[in-house]
Amino acid sequence: MTEIIKYERILGKTLYKWFALLYLHFKSFANYRVNIVSYLFSQFLTIAGTLIIWYYSISNGVEGIEFKEIVSYYLIGQIFLIKITPQWSISEDIQYGNFSNKLLKPESVWISYIVEDLGVNLFTNFIKIILSVALALIFFS
């Protein structure tokens, strides 16, 4: 925010307020999009690296299992390894003293944490499943 303070004199107080809001939201969403692209890239590298290692292992003499079996096991594992980590939300609520407030609500605390975490990790789980299905379609045409 300090880098745009110099524009307050130029833009005036009212226009500067809206410019600062625009700038902050632009930075926030640009950062979010960079995180999305980097996550996609890391998931692709993980899947590709694993499959490349298995492909070269099998082509260099590992017997008893075929590459298609490895791909199918890996992809099925990726699809069913959905990321659910409510312990981080619970520990954060305990740390900041919000856990007692959640216990007072007339709903299941554990289900609310799981649903909250599913919402937070929905994008990452969706990308993992889409990449796995895409690889399955490529390898098992």
mmCIF file of C-alpha atoms in Angstrom, residues 39-40 43-44 46-47 74-84 121-136:
data_model
loop_
_atom_site.group_PDB
_atom_site.id
_atom_site.type_symbol
_atom_site.label_atom_id
_atom_site.label_comp_id
_atom_site.label_asym_id
_atom_site.label_seq_id
_atom_site.Cartn_x
_atom_site.Cartn_y
_atom_site.Cartn_z
ATOM 1 C CA TYR A 39 -0.791 -25.274 -8.087
ATOM 2 C CA LEU A 40 -1.811 -26.622 -11.490
ATOM 3 C CA GLN A 43 0.120 -31.137 -9.699
ATOM 4 C CA PHE A 44 1.083 -31.758 -13.313
ATOM 5 C CA THR A 46 3.903 -34.557 -9.566
ATOM 6 C CA ILE A 47 1.816 -36.770 -11.800
ATOM 7 C CA TYR A 74 -1.936 -44.089 -9.449
ATOM 8 C CA LEU A 75 -4.928 -42.373 -11.029
ATOM 9 C CA ILE A 76 -7.439 -44.240 -8.893
ATOM 10 C CA GLY A 77 -5.386 -43.310 -5.846
ATOM 11 C CA GLN A 78 -5.311 -39.648 -6.875
ATOM 12 C CA ILE A 79 -9.060 -39.566 -7.424
ATOM 13 C CA PHE A 80 -9.798 -41.092 -4.014
ATOM 14 C CA LEU A 81 -7.184 -39.098 -2.093
ATOM 15 C CA ILE A 82 -9.399 -36.073 -1.620
ATOM 16 C CA LYS A 83 -7.782 -33.468 0.568
ATOM 17 C CA ILE A 84 -9.778 -32.993 3.762
ATOM 18 C CA ASN A 121 -10.166 -27.379 -0.703
ATOM 19 C CA LEU A 122 -12.847 -27.751 -3.372
ATOM 20 C CA PHE A 123 -10.703 -26.184 -6.080
ATOM 21 C CA THR A 124 -7.611 -28.256 -5.338
ATOM 22 C CA ASN A 125 -9.624 -31.472 -5.161
ATOM 23 C CA PHE A 126 -11.423 -30.600 -8.393
ATOM 24 C CA ILE A 127 -8.132 -29.925 -10.223
ATOM 25 C CA LYS A 128 -6.623 -33.175 -8.950
ATOM 26 C CA ILE A 129 -9.617 -35.172 -10.196
ATOM 27 C CA ILE A 130 -9.706 -33.375 -13.572
ATOM 28 C CA LEU A 131 -5.973 -33.987 -14.177
ATOM 29 C CA SER A 132 -6.348 -37.635 -13.219
ATOM 30 C CA VAL A 133 -9.337 -38.147 -15.508
ATOM 31 C CA ALA A 134 -7.519 -36.357 -18.353
ATOM 32 C CA LEU A 135 -4.491 -38.631 -17.934
ATOM 33 C CA ALA A 136 -6.761 -41.667 -17.824
#
